[in-house]
Tab-separated table of C-alpha atoms and ligand atoms in Angstrom:
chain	number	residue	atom	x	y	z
A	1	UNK	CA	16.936	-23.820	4.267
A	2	UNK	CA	13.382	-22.319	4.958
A	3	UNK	CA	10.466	-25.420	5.478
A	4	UNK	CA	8.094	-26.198	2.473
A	5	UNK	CA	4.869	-25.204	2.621
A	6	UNK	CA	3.401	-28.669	3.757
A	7	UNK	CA	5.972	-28.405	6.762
A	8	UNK	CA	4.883	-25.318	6.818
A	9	UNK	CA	1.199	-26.643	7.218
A	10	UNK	CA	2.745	-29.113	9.232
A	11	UNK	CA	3.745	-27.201	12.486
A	12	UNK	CA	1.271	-24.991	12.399
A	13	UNK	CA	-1.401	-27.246	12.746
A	14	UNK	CA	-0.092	-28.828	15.770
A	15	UNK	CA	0.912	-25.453	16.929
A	16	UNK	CA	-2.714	-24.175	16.679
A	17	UNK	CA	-6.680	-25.280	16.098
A	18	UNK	CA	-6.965	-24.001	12.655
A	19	UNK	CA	-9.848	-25.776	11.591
A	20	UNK	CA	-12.847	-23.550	10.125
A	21	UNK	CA	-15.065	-23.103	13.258
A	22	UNK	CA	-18.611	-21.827	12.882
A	23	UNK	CA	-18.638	-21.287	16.654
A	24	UNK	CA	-15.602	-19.126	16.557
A	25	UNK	CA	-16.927	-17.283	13.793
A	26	UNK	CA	-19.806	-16.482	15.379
A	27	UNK	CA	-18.077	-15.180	19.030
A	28	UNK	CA	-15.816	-13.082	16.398
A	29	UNK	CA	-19.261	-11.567	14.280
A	30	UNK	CA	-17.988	-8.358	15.828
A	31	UNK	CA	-15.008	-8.429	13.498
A	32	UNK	CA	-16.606	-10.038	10.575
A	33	UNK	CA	-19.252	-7.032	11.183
A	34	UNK	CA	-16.798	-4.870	9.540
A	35	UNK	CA	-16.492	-7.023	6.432
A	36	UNK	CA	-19.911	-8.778	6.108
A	37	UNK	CA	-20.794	-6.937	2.789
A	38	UNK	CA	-17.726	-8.782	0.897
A	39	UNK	CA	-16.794	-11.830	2.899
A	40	UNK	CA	-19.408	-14.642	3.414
A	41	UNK	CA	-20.234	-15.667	6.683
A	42	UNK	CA	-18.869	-19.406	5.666
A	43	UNK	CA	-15.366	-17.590	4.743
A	44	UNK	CA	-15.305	-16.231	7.870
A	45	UNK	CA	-15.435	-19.241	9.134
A	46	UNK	CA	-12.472	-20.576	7.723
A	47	UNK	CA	-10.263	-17.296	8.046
A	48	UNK	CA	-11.657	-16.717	12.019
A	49	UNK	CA	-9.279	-19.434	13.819
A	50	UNK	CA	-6.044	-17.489	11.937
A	51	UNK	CA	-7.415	-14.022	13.148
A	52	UNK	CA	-7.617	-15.304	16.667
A	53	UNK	CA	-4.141	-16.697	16.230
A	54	UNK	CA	-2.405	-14.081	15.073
A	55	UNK	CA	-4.021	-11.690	17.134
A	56	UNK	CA	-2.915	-13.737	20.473
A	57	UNK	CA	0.604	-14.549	18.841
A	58	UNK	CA	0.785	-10.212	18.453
A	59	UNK	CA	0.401	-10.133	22.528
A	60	UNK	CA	2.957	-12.519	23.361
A	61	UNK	CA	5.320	-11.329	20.841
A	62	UNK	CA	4.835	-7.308	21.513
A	63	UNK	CA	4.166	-7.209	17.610
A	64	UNK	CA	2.177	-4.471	15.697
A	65	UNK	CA	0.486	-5.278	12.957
A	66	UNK	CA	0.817	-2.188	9.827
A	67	UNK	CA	-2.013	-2.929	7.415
A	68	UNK	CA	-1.592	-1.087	3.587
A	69	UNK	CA	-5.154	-0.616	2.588
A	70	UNK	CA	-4.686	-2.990	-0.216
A	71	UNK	CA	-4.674	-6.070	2.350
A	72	UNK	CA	-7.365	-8.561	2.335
A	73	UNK	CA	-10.616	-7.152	3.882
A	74	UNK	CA	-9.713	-10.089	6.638
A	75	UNK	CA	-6.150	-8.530	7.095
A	76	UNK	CA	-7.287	-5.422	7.537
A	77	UNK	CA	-10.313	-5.399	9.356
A	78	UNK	CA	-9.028	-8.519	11.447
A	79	UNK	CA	-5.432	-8.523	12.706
A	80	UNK	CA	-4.112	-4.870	11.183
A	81	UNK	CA	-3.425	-2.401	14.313
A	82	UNK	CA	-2.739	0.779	11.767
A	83	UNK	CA	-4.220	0.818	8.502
A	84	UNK	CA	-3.365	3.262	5.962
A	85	UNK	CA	-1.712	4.452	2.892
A	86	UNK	CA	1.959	4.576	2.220
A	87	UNK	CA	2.535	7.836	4.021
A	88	UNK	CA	0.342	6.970	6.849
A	89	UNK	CA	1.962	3.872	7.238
A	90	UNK	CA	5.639	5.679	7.295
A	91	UNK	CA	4.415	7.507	10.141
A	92	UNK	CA	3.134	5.153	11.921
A	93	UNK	CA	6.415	3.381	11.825
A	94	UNK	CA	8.090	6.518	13.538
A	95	UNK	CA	5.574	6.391	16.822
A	96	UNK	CA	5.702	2.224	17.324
A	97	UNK	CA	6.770	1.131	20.578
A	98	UNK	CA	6.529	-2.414	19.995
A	99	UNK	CA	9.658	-4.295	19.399
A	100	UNK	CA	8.274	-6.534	16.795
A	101	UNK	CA	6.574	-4.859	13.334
A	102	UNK	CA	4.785	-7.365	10.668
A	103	UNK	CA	4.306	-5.022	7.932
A	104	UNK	CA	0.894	-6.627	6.253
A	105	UNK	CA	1.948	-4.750	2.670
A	106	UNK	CA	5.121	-4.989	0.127
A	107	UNK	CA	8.682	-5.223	0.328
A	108	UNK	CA	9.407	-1.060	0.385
A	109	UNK	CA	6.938	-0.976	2.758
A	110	UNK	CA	8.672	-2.960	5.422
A	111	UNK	CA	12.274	-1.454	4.375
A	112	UNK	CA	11.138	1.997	5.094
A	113	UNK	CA	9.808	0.900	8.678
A	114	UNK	CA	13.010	-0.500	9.110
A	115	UNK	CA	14.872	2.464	8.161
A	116	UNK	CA	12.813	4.108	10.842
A	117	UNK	CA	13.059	2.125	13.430
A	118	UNK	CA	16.806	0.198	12.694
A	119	UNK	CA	16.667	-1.568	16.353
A	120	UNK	CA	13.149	-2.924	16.145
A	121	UNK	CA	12.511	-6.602	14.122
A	122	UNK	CA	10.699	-5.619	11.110
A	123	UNK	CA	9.248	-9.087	9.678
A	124	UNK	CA	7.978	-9.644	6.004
A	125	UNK	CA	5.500	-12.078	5.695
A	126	UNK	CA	6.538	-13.025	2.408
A	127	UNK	CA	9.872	-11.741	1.358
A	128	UNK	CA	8.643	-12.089	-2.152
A	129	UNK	CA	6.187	-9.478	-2.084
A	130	UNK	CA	7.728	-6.759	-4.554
A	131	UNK	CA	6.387	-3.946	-6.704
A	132	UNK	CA	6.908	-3.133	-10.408
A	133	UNK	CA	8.151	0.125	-9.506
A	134	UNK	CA	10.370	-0.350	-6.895
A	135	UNK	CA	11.898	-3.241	-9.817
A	136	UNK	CA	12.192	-0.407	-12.231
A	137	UNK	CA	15.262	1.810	-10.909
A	138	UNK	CA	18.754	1.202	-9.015
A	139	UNK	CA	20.804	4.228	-7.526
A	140	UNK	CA	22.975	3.636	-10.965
A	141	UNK	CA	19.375	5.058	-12.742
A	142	UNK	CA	18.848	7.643	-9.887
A	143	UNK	CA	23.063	8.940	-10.724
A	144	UNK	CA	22.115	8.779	-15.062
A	145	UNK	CA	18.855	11.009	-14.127
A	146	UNK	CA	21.705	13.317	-12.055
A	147	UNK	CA	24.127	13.877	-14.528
A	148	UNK	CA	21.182	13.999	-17.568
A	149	UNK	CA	19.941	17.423	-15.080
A	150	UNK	CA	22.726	18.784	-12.827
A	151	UNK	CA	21.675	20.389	-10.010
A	152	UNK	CA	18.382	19.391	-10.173
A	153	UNK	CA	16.721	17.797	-6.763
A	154	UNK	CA	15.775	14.169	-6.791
A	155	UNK	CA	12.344	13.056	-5.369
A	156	UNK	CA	12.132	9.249	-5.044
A	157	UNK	CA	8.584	7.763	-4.425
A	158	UNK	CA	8.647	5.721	-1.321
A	159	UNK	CA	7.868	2.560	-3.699
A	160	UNK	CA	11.813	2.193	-4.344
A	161	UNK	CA	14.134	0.387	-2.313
A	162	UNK	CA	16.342	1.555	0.355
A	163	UNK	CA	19.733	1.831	-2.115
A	164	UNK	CA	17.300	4.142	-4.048
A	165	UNK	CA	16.373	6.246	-1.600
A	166	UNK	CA	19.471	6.709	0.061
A	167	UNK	CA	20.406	8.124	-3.093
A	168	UNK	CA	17.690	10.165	-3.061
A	169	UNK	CA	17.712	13.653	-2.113
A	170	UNK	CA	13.683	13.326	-0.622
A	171	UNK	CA	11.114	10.989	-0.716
A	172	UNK	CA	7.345	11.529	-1.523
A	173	UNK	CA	4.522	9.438	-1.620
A	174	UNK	CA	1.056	9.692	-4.107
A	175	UNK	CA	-0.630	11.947	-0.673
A	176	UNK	CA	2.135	14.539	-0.971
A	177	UNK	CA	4.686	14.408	-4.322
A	178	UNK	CA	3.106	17.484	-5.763
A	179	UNK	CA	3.476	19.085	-2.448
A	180	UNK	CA	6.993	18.250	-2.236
A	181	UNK	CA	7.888	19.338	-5.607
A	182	UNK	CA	6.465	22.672	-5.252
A	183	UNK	CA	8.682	22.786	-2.128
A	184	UNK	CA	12.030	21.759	-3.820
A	185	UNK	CA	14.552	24.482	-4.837
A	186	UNK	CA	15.385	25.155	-9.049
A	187	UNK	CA	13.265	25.042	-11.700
A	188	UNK	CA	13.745	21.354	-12.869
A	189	UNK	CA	12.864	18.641	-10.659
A	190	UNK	CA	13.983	14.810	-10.764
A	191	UNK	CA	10.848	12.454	-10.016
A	192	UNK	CA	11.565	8.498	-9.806
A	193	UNK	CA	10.814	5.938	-11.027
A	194	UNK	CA	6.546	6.076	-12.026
A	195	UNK	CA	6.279	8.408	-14.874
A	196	UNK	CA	2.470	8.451	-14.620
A	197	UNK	CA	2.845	10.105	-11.221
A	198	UNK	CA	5.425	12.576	-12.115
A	199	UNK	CA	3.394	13.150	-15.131
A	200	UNK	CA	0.213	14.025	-12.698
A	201	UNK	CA	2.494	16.059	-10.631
A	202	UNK	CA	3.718	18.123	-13.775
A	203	UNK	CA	0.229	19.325	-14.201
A	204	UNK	CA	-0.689	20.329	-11.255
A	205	UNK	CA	2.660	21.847	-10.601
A	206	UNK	CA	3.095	23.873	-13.724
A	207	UNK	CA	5.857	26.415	-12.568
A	208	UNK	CA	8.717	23.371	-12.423
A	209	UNK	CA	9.629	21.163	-15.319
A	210	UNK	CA	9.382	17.889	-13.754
A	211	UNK	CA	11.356	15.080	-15.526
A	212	UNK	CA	10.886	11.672	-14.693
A	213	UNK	CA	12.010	8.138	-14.979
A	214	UNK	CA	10.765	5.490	-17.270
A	215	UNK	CA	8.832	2.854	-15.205
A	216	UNK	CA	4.944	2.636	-14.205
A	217	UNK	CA	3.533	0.476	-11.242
A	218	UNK	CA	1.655	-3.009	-13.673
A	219	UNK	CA	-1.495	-2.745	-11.801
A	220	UNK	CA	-2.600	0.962	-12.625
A	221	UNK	CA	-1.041	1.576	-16.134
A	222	UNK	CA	-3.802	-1.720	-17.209
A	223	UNK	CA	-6.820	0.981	-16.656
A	224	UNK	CA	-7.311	3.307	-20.222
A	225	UNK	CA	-8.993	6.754	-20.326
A	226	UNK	CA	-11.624	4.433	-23.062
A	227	UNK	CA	-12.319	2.093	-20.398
A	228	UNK	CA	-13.681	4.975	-18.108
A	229	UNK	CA	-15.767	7.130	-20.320
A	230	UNK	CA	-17.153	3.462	-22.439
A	231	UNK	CA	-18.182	3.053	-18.405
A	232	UNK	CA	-19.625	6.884	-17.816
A	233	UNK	CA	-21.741	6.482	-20.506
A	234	UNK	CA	-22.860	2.929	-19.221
A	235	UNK	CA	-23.546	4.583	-16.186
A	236	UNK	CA	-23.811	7.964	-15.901
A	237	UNK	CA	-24.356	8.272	-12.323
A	238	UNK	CA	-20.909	6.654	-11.438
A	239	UNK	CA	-18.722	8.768	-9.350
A	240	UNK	CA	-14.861	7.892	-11.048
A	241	UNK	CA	-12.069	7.923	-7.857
A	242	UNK	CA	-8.602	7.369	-9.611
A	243	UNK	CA	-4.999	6.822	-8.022
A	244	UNK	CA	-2.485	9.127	-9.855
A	245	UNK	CA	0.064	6.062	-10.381
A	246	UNK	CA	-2.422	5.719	-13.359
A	247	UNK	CA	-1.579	7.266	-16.771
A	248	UNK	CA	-2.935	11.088	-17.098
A	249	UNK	CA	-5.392	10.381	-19.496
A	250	UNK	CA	-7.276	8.365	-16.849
A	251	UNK	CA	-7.062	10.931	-14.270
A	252	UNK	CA	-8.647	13.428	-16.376
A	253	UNK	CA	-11.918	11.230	-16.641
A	254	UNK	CA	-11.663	10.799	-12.840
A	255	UNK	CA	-13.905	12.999	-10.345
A	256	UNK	CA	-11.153	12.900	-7.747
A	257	UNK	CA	-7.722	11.465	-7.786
A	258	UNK	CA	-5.740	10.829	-4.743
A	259	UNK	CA	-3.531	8.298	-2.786
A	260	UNK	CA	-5.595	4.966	-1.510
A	261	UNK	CA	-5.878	7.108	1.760
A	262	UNK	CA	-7.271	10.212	-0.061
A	263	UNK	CA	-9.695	8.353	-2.047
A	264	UNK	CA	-11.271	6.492	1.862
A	265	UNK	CA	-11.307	10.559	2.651
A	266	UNK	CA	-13.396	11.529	-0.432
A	267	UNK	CA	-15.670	8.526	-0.091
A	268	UNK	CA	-16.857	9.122	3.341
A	269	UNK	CA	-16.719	12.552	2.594
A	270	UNK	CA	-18.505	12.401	-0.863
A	271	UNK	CA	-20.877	9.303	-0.141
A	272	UNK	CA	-21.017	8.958	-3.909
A	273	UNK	CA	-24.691	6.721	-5.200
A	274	UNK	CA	-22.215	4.835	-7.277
A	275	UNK	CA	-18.139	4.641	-7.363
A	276	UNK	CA	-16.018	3.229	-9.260
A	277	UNK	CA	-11.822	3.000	-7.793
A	278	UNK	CA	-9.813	2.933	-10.237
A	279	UNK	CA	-7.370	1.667	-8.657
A	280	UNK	CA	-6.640	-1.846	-6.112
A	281	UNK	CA	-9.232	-4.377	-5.908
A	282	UNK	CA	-9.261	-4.569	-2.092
A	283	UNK	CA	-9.885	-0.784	-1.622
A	284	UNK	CA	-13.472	-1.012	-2.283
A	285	UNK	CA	-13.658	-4.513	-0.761
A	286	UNK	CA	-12.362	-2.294	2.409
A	287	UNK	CA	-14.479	0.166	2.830
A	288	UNK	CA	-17.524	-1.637	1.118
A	289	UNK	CA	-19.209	-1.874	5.240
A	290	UNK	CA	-18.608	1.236	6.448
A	291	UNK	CA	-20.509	3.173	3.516
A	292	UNK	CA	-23.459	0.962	3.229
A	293	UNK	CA	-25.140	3.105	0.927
A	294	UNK	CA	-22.437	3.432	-1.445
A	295	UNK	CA	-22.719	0.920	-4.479
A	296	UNK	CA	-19.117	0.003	-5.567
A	297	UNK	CA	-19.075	-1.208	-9.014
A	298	UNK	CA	-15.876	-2.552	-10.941
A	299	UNK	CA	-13.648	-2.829	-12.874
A	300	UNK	CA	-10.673	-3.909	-10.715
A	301	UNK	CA	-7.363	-4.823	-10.882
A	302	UNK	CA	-5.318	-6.992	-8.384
A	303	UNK	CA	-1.931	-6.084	-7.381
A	304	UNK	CA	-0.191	-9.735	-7.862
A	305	UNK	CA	2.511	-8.582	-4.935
A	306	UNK	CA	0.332	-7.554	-2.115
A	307	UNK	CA	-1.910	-10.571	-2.634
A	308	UNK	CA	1.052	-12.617	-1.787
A	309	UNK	CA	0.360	-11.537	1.748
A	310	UNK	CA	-2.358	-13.984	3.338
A	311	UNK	CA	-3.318	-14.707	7.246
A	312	UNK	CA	-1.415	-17.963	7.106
A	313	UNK	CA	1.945	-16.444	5.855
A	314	UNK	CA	1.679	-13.985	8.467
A	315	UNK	CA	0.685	-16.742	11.135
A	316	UNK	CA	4.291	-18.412	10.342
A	317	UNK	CA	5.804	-14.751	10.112
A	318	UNK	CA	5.187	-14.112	13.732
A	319	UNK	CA	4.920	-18.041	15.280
A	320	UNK	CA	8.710	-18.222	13.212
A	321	UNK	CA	9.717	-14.584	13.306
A	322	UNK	CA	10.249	-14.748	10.219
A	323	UNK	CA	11.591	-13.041	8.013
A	324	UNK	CA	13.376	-9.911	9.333
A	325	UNK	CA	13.939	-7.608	6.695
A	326	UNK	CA	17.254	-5.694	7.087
A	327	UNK	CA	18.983	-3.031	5.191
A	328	UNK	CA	22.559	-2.264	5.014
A	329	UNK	CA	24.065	-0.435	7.711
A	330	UNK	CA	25.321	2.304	5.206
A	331	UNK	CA	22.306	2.601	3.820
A	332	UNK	CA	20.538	3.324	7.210
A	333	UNK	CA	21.254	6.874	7.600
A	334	UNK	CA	20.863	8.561	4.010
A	335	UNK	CA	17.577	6.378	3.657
A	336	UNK	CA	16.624	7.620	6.855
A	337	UNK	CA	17.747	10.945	5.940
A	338	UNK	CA	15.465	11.170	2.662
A	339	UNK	CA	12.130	9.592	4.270
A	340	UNK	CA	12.415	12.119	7.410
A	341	UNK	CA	12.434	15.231	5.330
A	342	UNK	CA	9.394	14.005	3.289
A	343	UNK	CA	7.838	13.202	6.992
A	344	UNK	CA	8.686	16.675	7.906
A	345	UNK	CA	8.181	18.543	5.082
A	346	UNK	CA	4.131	16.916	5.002
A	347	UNK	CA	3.796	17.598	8.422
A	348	UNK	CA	4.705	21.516	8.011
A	349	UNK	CA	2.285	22.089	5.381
A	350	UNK	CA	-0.482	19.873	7.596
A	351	UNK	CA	0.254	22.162	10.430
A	352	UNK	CA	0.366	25.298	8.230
B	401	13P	P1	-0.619	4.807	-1.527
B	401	13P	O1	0.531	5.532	-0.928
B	401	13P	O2	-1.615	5.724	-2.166
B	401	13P	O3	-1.265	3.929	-0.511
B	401	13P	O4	-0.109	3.912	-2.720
B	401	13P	C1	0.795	2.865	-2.542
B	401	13P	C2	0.771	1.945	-3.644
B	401	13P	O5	1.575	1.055	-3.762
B	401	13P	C3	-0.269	2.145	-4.628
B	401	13P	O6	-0.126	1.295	-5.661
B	402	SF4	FE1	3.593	-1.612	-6.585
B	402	SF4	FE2	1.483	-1.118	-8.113
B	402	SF4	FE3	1.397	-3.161	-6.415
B	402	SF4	FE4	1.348	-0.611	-5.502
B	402	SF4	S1	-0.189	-1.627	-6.727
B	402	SF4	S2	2.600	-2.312	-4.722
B	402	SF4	S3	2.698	0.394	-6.977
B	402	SF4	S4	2.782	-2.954	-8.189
């Protein structure tokens, strides 16, 4: 039976000098540098003593940290050794050496590093850390979709789980599903399970019919097209930076759409007077300190899953090792099989 959270408290504790520390906080200013626009110097008082926990528990456990950029600004600027989007975060999983992975993100996040690296411990800070859309199909939805279009190719967004994908025929993630169904044989392709994305990826990939699956991720189908012109003509000089799991009416009112990585890209590349993510409250919260003269302005939406990830859960992760996330041995190799040839098939057209 796993420890309550006052046990929980408990042992770590006596384990470790968690007590806020102004004196810590100010040897660590270096990291709290990097977040100093969103996180009071009084919170990083309190949140210091976990960072310099965790970040001595990674050396003694040979554990890498993989950040999504929808952590906590103290995850990711303080304890995360890769940060990234979904696909950068797949790839990262295919170069780690460590033995020990704490994937600082959701569920499907941590199963796909696991797929990749089947011999390495792959812990979950909180095994309860889901997403809507990897909820919203089962490989008995992926074989309906099948026999609804014979013959036509199946693209599973990496936000599904590993029965899913190993059903799959490829993967894709927001950076590159347009990409990869261009690339895909036949004139009808299969995309599961956000409709919003598959519904981006029909536009701009007019010469396939692209038929999708019935679910939507809960944090990006809240945000409406009225919301973001009623906010344009508010203010005018607001630069609008969408993620395409929202619903294609929003994207058309955005400037740029692009995955969470794609939308740090066009901000430092951009420097927009004003922007507005439509997308994860942390993003902006992320990036808010390394574009100073950037004015992030709401609204925002929090993603109820990866919030469930906090220093002190991943403090017990790696002082426990706890909890491994495993997949089913015959699941291994066709999950494997279906995240690879997305890997590959994004690194051809990078290279090209
Ligand atoms: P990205 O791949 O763009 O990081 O998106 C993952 C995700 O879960 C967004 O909601
Ligand atoms: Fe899933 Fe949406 Fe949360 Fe991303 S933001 S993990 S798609 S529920």
């Amino acid at each position: 039976m796993s420890p309550s959270l006052p046990e929980i408290r408990a042992t770590l504790s006596r384990a470790y000098d968690l007590s806020p520390s102004l004196d810590l906080a100010e040897a660590t200013r270096g990291i709290w540098g990097r977040m100093a626009r969103v996180v009071p110097f009084a919170d990083w008082a309190m949140h210091a003593p976990y960072v310099q926990a965790i970040n001595r528990l990674k050396a003694e456990r040979g554990a890498v940290v993989l950040a999504h950029n929808y952590m906590t600004p103290e995850i990711y600027h303080g304890i995360a050794d890769v940060v990234g989007d979904s696909l950068q975060l797949a790839i990262a999983a295919t170069r780690v050496d460590a033995p020990v992975i704490v994937q600082c993100g959701v569920h499907f996040m941590a199963e796909t590093s696991k797929i990749l690296n089947p011999c390495k411990t792959v812990l979950m800070p909180d095994m309860a850390a889901g997403c809507s859309l990897a909820e919203a199909i089962t490989p008995e939805g992926i074989a309906e979709m099948r026999a609804r279009y014979p013959g036509a190719p199946v693209v599973s967004y990496v936000n599904t789980t590993a029965a899913v994908k190993a059903a799959s025929d490829i993967c894709c993630t927001s950076a590159n599903a347009a990409q990869i169904v261009r690339a895909l044989p036949g004139d009808t392709v299969i995309m599961a399970p956000d409709k919003y994305l598959a519904q981006n990826v029909a536009r701009q990939v007019p010469e396939k019919r692209v038929v999708w699956w019935d679910g939507a991720c809960i944090v990006h189908e809240r945000f409406t097209a009225q919301d973001l012109r009623d906010f344009r003509a508010f203010q005018p000089d607001t630069t609008i930076i969408a993620h395409p799991e929202c619903p294609p009416d929003v994207v058309a009112e955005a400037d740029y759409t692009g995955s969470t990585a794609g939308i740090i890209d066009f901000v430092a590349r951009e420097r927009p007077t004003k922007a507005l993510l439509v997308t994860e409250c942390s993003m902006a919260s992320n990036i808010a300190d390394a574009h100073p003269a950037v004015e992030f302005v709401g609204p925002c939406n929090m993603c109820p899953y990866m919030k469930m990830i906090t220093l002190e859960k991943v403090l017990w992760s790696l002082h426990s090792m706890t909890t491994p996330v495993e997949v089913a041995a015959e699941l291994v190799a066709p999950a494997r099989a279906a995240v690879e040839r997305m890997i590959a098939l994004s690194a051809a057209k990078a290279a090209a």
